Coordinates of C-alpha atoms in Angstrom, one line a residue:
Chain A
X1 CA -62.6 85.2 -21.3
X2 CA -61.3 85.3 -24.9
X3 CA -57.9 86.5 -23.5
X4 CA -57.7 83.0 -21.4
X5 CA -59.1 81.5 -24.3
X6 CA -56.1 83.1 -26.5
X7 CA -53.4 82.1 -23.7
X8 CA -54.6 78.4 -24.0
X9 CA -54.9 78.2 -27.8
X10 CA -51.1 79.5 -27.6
X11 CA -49.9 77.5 -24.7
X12 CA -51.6 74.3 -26.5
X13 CA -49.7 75.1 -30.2
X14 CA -46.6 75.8 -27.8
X15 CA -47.0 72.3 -26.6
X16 CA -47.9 70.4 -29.1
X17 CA -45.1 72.1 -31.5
X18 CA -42.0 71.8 -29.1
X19 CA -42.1 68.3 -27.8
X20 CA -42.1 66.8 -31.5
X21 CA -39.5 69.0 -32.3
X22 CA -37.6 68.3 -29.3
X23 CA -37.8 64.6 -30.8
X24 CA -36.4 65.7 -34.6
X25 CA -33.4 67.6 -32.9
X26 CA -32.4 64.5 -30.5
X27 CA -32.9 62.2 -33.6
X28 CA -30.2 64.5 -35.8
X29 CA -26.5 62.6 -36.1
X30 CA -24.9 63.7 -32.9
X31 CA -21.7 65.1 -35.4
X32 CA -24.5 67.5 -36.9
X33 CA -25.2 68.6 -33.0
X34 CA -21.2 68.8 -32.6
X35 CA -21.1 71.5 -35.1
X36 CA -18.3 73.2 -36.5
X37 CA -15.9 76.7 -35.0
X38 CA -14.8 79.6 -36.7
X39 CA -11.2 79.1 -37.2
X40 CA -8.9 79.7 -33.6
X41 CA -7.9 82.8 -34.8
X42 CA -11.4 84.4 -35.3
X43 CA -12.9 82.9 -32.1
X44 CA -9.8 84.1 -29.9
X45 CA -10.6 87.9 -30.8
X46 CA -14.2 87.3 -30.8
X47 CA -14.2 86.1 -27.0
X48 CA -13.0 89.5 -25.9
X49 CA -11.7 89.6 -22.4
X50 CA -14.0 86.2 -21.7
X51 CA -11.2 83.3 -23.6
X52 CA -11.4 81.4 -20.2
X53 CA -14.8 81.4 -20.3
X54 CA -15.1 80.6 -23.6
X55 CA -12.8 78.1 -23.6
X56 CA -14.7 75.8 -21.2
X57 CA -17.6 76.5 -23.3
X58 CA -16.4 74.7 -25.7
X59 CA -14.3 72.1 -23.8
X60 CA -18.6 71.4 -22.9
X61 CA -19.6 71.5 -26.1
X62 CA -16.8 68.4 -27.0
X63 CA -17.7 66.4 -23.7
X64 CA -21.7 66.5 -24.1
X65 CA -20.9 65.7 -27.6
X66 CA -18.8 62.4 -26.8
X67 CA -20.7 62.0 -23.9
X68 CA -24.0 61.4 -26.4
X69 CA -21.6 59.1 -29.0
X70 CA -20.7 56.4 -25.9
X71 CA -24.1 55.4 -25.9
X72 CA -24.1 54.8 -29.1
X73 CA -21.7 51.9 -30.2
X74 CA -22.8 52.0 -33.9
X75 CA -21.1 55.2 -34.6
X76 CA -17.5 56.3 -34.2
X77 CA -17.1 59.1 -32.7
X78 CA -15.6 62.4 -35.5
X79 CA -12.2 62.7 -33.6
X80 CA -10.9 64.9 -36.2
X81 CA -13.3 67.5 -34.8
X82 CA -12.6 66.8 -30.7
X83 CA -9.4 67.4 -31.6
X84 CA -9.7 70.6 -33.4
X85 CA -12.2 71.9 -30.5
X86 CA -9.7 70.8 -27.6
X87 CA -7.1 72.6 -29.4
X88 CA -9.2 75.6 -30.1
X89 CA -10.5 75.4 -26.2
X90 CA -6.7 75.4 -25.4
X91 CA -5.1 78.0 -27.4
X92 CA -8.2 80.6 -25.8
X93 CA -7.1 79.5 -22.7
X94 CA -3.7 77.6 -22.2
X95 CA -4.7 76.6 -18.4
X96 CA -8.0 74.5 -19.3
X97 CA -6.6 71.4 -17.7
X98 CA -10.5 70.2 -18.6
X99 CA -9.2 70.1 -22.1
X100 CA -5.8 68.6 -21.7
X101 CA -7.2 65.5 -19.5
X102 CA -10.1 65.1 -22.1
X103 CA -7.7 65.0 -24.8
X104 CA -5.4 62.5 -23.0
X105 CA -8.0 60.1 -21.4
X106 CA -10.0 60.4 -25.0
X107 CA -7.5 60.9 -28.2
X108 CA -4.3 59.0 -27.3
X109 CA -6.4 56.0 -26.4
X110 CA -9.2 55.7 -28.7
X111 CA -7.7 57.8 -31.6
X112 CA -4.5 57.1 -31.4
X113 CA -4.0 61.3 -31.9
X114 CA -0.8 60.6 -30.2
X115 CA 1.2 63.1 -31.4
X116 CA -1.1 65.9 -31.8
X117 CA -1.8 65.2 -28.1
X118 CA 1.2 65.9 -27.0
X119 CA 1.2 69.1 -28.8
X120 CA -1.2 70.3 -26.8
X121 CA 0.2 68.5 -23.8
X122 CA 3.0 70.7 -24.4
X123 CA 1.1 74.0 -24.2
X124 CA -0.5 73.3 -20.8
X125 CA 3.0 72.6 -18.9
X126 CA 4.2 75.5 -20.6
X127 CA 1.1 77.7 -19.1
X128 CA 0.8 75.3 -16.1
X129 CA 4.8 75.0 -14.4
X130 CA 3.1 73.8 -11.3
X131 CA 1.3 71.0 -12.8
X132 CA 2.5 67.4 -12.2
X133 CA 0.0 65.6 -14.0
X134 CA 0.8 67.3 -17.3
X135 CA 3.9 66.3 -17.6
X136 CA 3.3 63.0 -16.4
X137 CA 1.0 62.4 -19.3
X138 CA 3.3 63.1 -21.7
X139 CA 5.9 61.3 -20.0
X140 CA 3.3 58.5 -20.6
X141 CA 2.9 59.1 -23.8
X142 CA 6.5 58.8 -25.4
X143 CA 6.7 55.5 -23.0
X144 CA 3.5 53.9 -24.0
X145 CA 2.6 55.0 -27.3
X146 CA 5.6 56.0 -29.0
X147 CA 8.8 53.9 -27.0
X148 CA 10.4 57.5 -26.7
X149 CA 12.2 55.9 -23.8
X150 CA 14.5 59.3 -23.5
X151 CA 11.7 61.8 -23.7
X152 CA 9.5 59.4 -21.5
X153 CA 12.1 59.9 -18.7
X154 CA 12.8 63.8 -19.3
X155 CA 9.2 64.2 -18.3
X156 CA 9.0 61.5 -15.6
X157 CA 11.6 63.7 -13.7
X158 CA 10.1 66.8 -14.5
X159 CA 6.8 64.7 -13.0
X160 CA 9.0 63.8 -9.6
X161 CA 10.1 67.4 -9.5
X162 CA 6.7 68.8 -9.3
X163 CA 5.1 66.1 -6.8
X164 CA 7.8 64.7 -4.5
X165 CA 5.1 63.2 -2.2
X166 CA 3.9 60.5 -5.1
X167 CA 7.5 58.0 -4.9
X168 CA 6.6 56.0 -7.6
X169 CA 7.1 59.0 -10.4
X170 CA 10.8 58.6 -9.3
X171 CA 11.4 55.3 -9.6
X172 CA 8.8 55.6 -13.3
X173 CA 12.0 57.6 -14.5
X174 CA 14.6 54.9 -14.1
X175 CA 12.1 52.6 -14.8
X176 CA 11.7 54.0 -18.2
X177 CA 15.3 54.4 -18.9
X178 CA 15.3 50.5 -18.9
X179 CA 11.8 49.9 -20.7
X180 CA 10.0 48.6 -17.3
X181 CA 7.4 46.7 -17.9
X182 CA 4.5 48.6 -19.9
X183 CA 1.1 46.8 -18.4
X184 CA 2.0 47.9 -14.8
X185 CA 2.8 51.6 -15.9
X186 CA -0.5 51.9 -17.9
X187 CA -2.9 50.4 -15.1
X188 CA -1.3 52.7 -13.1
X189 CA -1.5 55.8 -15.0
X190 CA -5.3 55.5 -15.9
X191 CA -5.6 54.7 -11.8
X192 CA -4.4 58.7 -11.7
X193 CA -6.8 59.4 -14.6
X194 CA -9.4 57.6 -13.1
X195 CA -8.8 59.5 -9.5
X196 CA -9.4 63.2 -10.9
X197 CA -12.3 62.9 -13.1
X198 CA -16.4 62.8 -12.0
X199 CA -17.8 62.6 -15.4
X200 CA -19.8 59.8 -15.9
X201 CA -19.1 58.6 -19.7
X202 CA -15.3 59.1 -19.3
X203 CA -14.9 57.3 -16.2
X204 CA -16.7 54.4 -17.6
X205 CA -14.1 54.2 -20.6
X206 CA -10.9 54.8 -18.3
X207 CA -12.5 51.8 -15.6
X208 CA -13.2 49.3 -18.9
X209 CA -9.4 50.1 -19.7
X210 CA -7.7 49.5 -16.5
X211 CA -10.3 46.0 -16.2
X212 CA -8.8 45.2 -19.4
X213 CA -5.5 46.1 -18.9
X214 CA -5.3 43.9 -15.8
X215 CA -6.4 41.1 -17.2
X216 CA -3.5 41.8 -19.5
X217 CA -1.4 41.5 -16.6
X218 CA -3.1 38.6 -15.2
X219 CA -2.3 36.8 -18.2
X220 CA 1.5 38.1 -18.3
X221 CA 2.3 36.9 -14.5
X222 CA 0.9 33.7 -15.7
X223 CA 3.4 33.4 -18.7
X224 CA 5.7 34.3 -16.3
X225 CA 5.1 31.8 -13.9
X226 CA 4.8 29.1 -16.7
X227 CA 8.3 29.9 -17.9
X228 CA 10.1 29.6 -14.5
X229 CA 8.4 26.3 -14.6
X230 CA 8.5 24.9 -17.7
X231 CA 12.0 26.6 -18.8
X232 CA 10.6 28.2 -22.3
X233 CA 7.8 31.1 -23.4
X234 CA 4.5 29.2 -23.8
X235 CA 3.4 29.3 -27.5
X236 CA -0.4 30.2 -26.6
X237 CA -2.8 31.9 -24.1
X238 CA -4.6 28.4 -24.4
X239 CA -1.5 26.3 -23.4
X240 CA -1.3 28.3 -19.9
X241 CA -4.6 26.6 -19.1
X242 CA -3.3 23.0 -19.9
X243 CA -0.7 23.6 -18.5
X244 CA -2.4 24.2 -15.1
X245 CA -1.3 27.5 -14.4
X246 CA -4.5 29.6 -14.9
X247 CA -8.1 27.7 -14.9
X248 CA -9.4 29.6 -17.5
X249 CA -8.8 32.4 -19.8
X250 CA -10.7 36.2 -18.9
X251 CA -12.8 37.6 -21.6
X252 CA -12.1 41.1 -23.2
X253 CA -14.1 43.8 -21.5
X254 CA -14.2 45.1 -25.3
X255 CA -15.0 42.1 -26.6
X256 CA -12.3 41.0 -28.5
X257 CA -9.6 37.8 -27.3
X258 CA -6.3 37.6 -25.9
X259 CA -3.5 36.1 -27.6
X260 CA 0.4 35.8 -27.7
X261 CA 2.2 37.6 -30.1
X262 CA 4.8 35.4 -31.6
X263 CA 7.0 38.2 -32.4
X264 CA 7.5 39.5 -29.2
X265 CA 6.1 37.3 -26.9
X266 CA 3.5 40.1 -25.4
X267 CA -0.2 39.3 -24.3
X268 CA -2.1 41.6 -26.6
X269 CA -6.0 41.4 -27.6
X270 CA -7.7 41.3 -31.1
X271 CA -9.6 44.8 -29.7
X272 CA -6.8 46.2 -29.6
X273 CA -7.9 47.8 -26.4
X274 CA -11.0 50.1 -28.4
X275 CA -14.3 49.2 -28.8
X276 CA -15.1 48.2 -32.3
X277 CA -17.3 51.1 -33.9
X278 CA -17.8 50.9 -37.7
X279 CA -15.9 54.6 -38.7
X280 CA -18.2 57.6 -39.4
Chain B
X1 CA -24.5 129.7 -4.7
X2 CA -22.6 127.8 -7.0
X3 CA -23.9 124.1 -7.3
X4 CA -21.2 121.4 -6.9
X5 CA -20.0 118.6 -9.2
X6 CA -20.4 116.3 -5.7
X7 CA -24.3 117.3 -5.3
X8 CA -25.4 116.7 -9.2
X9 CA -23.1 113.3 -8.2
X10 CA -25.7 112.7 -5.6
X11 CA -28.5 113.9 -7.1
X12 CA -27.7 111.1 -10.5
X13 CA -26.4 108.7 -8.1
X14 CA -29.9 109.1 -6.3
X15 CA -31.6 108.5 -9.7
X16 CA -29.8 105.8 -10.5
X17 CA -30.6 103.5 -7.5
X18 CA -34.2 104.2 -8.3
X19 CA -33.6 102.8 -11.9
X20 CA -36.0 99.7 -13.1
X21 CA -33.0 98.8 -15.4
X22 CA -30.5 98.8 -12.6
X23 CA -32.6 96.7 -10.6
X24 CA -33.8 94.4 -13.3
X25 CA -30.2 94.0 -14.4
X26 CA -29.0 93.4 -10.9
X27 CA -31.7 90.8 -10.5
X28 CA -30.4 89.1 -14.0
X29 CA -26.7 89.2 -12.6
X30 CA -27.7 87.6 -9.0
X31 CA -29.8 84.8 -10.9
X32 CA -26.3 84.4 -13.5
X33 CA -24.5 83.7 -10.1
X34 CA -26.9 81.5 -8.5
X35 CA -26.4 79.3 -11.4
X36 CA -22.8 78.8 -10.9
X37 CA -22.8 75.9 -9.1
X38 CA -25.0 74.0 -11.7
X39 CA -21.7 75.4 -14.8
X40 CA -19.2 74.7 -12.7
X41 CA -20.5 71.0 -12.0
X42 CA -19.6 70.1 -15.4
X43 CA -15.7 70.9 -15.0
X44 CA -14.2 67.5 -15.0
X45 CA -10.9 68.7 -13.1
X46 CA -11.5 72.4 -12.0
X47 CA -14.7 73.2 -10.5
X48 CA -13.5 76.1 -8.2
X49 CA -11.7 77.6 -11.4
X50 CA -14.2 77.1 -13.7
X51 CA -16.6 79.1 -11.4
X52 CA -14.3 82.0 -10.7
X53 CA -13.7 82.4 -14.5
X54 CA -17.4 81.9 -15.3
X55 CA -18.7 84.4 -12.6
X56 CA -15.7 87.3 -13.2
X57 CA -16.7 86.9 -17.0
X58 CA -20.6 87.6 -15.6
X59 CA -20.0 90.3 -13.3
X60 CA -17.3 92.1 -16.4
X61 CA -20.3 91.5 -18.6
X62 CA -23.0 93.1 -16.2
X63 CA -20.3 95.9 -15.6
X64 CA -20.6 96.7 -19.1
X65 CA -24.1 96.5 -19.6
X66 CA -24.9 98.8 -16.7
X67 CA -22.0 101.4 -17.6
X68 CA -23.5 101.4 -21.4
X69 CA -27.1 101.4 -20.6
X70 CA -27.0 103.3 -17.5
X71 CA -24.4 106.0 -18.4
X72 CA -26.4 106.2 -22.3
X73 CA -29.7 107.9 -20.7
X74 CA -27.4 110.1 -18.4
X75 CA -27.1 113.5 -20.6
X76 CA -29.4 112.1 -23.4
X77 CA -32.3 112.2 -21.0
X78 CA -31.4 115.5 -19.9
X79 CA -31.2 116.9 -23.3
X80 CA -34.2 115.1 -24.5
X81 CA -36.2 116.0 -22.1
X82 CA -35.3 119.7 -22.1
X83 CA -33.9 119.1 -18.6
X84 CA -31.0 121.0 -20.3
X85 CA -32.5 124.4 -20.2
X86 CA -33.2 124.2 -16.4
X87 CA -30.0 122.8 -15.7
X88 CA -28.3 126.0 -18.1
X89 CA -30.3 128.2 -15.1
X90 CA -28.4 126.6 -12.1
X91 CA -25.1 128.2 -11.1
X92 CA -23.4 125.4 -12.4
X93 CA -20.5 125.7 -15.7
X94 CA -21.1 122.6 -18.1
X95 CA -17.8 121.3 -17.0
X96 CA -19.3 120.5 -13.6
X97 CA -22.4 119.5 -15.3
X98 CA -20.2 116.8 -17.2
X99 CA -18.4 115.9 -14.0
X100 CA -21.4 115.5 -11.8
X101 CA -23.2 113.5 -14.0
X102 CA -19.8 111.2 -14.1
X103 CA -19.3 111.2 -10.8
X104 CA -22.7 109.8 -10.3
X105 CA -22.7 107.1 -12.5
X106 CA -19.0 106.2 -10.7
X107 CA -20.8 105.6 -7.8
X108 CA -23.3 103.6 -9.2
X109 CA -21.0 101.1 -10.7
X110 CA -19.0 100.8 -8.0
X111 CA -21.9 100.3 -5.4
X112 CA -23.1 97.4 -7.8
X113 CA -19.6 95.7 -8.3
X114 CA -19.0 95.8 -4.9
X115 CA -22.5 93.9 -4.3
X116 CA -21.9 91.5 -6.7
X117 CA -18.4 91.0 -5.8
X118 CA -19.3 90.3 -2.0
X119 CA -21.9 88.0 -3.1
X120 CA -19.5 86.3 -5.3
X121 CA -17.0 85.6 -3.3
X122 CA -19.2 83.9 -0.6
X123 CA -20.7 81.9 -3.2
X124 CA -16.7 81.3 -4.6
X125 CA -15.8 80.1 -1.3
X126 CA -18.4 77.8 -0.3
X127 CA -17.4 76.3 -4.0
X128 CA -13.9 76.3 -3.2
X129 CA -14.3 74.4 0.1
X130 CA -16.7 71.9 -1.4
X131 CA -14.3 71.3 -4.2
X132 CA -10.7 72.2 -3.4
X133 CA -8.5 74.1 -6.7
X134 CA -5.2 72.8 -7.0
X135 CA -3.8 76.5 -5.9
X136 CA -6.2 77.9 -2.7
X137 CA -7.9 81.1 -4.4
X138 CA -5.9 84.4 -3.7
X139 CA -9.0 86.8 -2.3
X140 CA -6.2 89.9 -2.9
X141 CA -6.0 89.4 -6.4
X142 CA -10.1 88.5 -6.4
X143 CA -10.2 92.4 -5.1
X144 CA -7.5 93.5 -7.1
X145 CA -9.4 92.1 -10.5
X146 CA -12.5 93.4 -9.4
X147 CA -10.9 97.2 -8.7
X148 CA -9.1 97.1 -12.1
X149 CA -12.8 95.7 -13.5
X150 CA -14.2 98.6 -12.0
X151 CA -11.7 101.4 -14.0
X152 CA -12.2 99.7 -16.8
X153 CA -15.6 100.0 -16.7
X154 CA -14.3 104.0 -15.6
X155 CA -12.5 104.2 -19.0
X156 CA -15.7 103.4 -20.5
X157 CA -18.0 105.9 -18.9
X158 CA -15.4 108.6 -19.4
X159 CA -15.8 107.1 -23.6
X160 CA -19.6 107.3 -23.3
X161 CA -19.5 110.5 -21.9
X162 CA -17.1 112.3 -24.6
X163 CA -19.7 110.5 -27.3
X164 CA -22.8 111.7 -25.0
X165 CA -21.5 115.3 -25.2
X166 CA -20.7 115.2 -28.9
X167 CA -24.2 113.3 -30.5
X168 CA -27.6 114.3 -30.3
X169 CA -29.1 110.6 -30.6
X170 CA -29.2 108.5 -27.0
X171 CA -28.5 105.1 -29.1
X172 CA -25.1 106.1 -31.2
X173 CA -22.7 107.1 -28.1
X174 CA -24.0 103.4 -26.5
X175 CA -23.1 101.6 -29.7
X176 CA -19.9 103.6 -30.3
X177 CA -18.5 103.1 -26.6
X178 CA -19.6 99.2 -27.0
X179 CA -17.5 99.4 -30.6
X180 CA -14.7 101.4 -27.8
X181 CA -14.9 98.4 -25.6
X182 CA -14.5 95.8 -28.2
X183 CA -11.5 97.3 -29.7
X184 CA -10.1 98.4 -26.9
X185 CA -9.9 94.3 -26.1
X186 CA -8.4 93.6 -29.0
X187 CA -5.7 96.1 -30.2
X188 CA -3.4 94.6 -27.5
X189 CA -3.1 90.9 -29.3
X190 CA -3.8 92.1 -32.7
X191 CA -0.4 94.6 -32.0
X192 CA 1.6 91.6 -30.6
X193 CA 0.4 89.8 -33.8
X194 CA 2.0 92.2 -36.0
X195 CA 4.8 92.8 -34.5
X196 CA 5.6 88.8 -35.0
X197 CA 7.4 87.1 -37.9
X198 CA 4.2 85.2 -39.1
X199 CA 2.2 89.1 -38.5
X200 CA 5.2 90.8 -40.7
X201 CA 4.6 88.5 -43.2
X202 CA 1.2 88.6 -43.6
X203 CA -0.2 92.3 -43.0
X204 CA 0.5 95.2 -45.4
X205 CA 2.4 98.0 -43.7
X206 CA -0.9 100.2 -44.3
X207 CA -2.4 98.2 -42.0
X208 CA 0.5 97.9 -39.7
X209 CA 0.3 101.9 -39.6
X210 CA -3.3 101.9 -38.7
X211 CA -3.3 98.9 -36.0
X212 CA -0.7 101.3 -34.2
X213 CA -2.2 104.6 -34.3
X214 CA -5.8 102.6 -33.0
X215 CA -3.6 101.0 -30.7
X216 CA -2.0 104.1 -29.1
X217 CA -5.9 105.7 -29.3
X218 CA -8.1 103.5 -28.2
X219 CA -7.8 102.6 -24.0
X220 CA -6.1 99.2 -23.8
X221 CA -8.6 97.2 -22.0
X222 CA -6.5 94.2 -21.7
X223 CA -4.6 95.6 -19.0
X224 CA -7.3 95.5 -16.8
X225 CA -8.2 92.1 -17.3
X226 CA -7.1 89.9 -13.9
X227 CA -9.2 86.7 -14.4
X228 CA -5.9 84.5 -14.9
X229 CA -4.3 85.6 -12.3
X230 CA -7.2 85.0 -9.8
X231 CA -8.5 81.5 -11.9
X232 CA -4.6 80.4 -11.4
X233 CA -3.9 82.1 -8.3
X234 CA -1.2 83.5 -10.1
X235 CA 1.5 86.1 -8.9
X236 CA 0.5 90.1 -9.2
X237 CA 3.4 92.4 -10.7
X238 CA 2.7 95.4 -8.1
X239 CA 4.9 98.0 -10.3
X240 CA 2.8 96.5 -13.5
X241 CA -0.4 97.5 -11.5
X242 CA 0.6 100.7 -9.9
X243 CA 1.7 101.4 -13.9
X244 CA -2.0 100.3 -15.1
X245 CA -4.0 102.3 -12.0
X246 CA -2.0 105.2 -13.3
X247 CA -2.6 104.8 -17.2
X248 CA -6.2 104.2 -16.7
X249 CA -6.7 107.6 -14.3
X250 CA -4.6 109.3 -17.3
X251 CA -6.9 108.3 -19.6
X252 CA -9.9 109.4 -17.7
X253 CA -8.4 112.7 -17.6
X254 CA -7.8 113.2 -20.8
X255 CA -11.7 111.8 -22.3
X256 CA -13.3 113.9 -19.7
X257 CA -11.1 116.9 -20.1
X258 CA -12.2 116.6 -24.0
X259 CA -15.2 116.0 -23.1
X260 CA -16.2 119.2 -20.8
X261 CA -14.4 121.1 -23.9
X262 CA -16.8 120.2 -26.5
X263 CA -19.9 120.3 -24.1
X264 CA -18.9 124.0 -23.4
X265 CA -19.0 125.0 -26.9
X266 CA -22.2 123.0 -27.9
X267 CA -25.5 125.4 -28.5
X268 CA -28.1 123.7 -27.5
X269 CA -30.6 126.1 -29.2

């Protein structure tokens, strides 16, 4: 009797312990529950003979981590410390191709970690020759981002190379050789990223992009059109809609609005394509 | 009639399949692998490779445990519980004593691995037919890992064994050959390292001296790891192989050799 009496008295503290500390730990910042790694070096020797392992570890660790922030539009996410998980996840194991598509589909956009990106981008196809959608990132990249219209096509070809069965690679590299129009290439592109991944919170941010960035395009077929009609650029998103050629203009998935720039004549959005979140 | 080293094999091999801690550890393993699918599901590109590295990294693991754990208690017990003196009675030298109780544990470790690895693989292939890997998996290097996973664990046994018939205590030859096996990981990269510009730089030549001499004495473990080549379905150098096989038999050879020595001059009085 008193043993029963001793299991209940333990499972009840048990009980009424854990679940209010299960509340404290979900209520702590979500960069506390991010954490911090010992530096590449130490962790690489540490892992043993389990580095691949490992490595998805803590590719996990960074996508439950984000995955926690997107619900939570108040706070930026700390992309100072994705970044220097991904590239710890990547130098334990050169072939995550977890971490390289996180890092692409995450940094370039939201962080503009360009750059540093491609860095790692560069280690993958390195450890990954087979790999067509490596390359093709980074071709991305020095298009999009950077207007490295001569790296862009080194990498489009390698891209064509690789995967002969997918014809619009091919014509990507002559296309960037003559700065192609960037709005097609990007929905595009994020259509590929879009195709490979099941996880819920990044598919979510890459289908808000590609909404937006077709709207984008909506809006430049429309100058388009107004200018083999009217003979000139219009001087504003607004005069398209006097002017009968749209009825109205689309709203920004992330909430900001579309405008012509007057310096080059591109559609382009207050947002600036990234949701506004004050900075941690 | 002299006893054999193959019927003491039998006889510990025997013992061993009646071990709680084999069986609680083989339970552990086949609940680590059940849970594959559930890891795996996370991968956001690679399920099939994310499972193959997270359930060769469970069964190297296991390996380890079962060699350390398993081959710790083999002489220990005997000597512990005065077994020793019996066994001293037999017609039986100590270097067949030594080898029989190897042998034993051999078998053993490669019985389990070759449970686990069946198992895994069907549970691999149902994965890799649900979710398709970029490169099909290469079930010859799957084998191939697991075989050189196996003389790893070997090389281990052969450590524990040399420590076993050297200490008196049953805990310090389990720590030391785990200390073996953590080294033995490592002295590959950390001599790469220093052979480097950056490594020159950096590390004192008394330190240089010592990473080689560990590096020539300790078993280099890292040959024996084949995960990347089976997560990547990667190529597999035969001559490299046939080159590891042999270096990993060599070493054997030469631990159990010293071994058997110093377990013929010990006085257990």
């Amino acid at each position: 009797m008193s043993r029963a009496l001793w299991f209940c008295a333990g499972l009840l503290l048990c009980a009424a312990t854990f679940i209010p500390l299960s509340e404290l730990r979900k209520a702590l910042p979500p960069a506390e529950r991010l954490g911090h790694l010992p530096s590449p070096g130490v962790t690489y020797f540490a892992s043993l003979e389990h580095r691949a392992l490992v490595s998805e570890l803590i590719f996990y660790r960074t996508m439950f981590y984000y995955g926690a922030l997107v619900h939570q539009p108040k706070q930026a996410p700390d992309y100072g410390a994705l970044y220097a998980f991904l590239d710890t996840a990547t130098r334990l194991n050169p072939g995550n191709i977890d971490a390289y598509y996180f890092a692409q589909a995450i940094l370039t956009w939201d962080a503009k970690m360009v750059r540093p990106v491609n860095g790692l981008l560069q280690r993958g196809i390195a450890k990954r020759p087979w790999d067509a959608d490596l390359p093709f990132y980074l071709a991305f990249n020095y298009y999009y981002f950077l207007g490295d219209f001569e790296h862009a096509a080194r990498y489009f070809e390698i891209t064509a190379r690789l995967n002969p069965e997918v014809s619009y690679f091919g014509t990507l590299t002559a296309r960037a050789l003559y700065q192609a129009d960037k709005t097609e290439l990007a929905i595009r592109y994020l259509q590929n990223l879009l195709k490979g991944t099941k996880n819920q919170a990044v598919r979510k941010q890459i289908a808000v992009r590609v909404d937006a960035l077709a709207r984008i395009r909506f809006l430049e077929v429309a100058c388009q059109r107004y200018r083999d009609k009217a003979g000139r650029a219009p001087a504003s998103i607004e005069e398209l809609v006097t002017a009968g050629v749209i009825k109205g203009i689309p709203p920004d998935p992330y909430g900001g609005v579309f405008y012509l720039d007057p310096r080059d004549g591109r559609v382009k959005t207050t947002s600036n394509l990234a949701e506004t979140r004050k900075a941690q | 009639m002299r006893v054999g080293s193959f019927s003491l094999a039998q006889v510990t091999f025997k013992g061993g399949v009646r071990d709680r801690l084999l069986h609680g550890v083989l339970v552990a393993a086949l609940l680590l692998l059940c849970s594959t699918p559930i890891f795996s599901s996370f991968s956001m590109r690679d399920v099939a490779g994310v499972a193959v590295s997270y359930t060769l990294s469970m069964i190297s693991v296991i390996g380890v445990i079962l060699a350390v754990f398993l081959g710790g208690n083999l002489i220990a017990r005997d000597i512990q519980s005065r077994t020793i003196y019996s066994v001293a009675t037999l017609p039986l030298s100590r270097s067949r004593y030594i080898m029989g109780k190897y042998l034993g544990l051999a078998q053993l470790l490669c019985c389990s691995l070759a449970i686990l690895g069946l198992l895994n693989a069907l549970g691999l292939a149902a994965i890799a037919k649900g979710y398709p890997p970029d490169r099909p998996l290469q079930w010859l290097s799957y084998a191939a890992c697991l075989a050189f996973d196996l003389e790893k664990l070997l090389i281990l046994c052969a450590v524990l064994v040399l420590f076993s018939a050297i200490a008196t205590s049953t805990f310090l030859p389990m720590i030391l050959t785990l200390a073996v096996y953590a080294v033995g990981e490592s002295t590959e990269k950390v001599k790469f390292f220093i052979e480097t510009v950056e490594g020159a730089k950096n590390v004192t030549p008394a330190v240089r001296g010592v990473s080689r001499i560990i590096y020539y004495l300790f078993p280099n473990l890292s040959l024996f790891d084949l995960k990347n080549q089976v997560i990547y379905a990667l190529p597999l150098d035969p001559g490299a192989l046939l080159l590891t096989a042999l270096y990993g038999i060599g070493y054997i050879t030469v631990t159990l050799a010293l071994a058997c020595a110093v377990f013929g001059r010990r006085d257990f009085v």
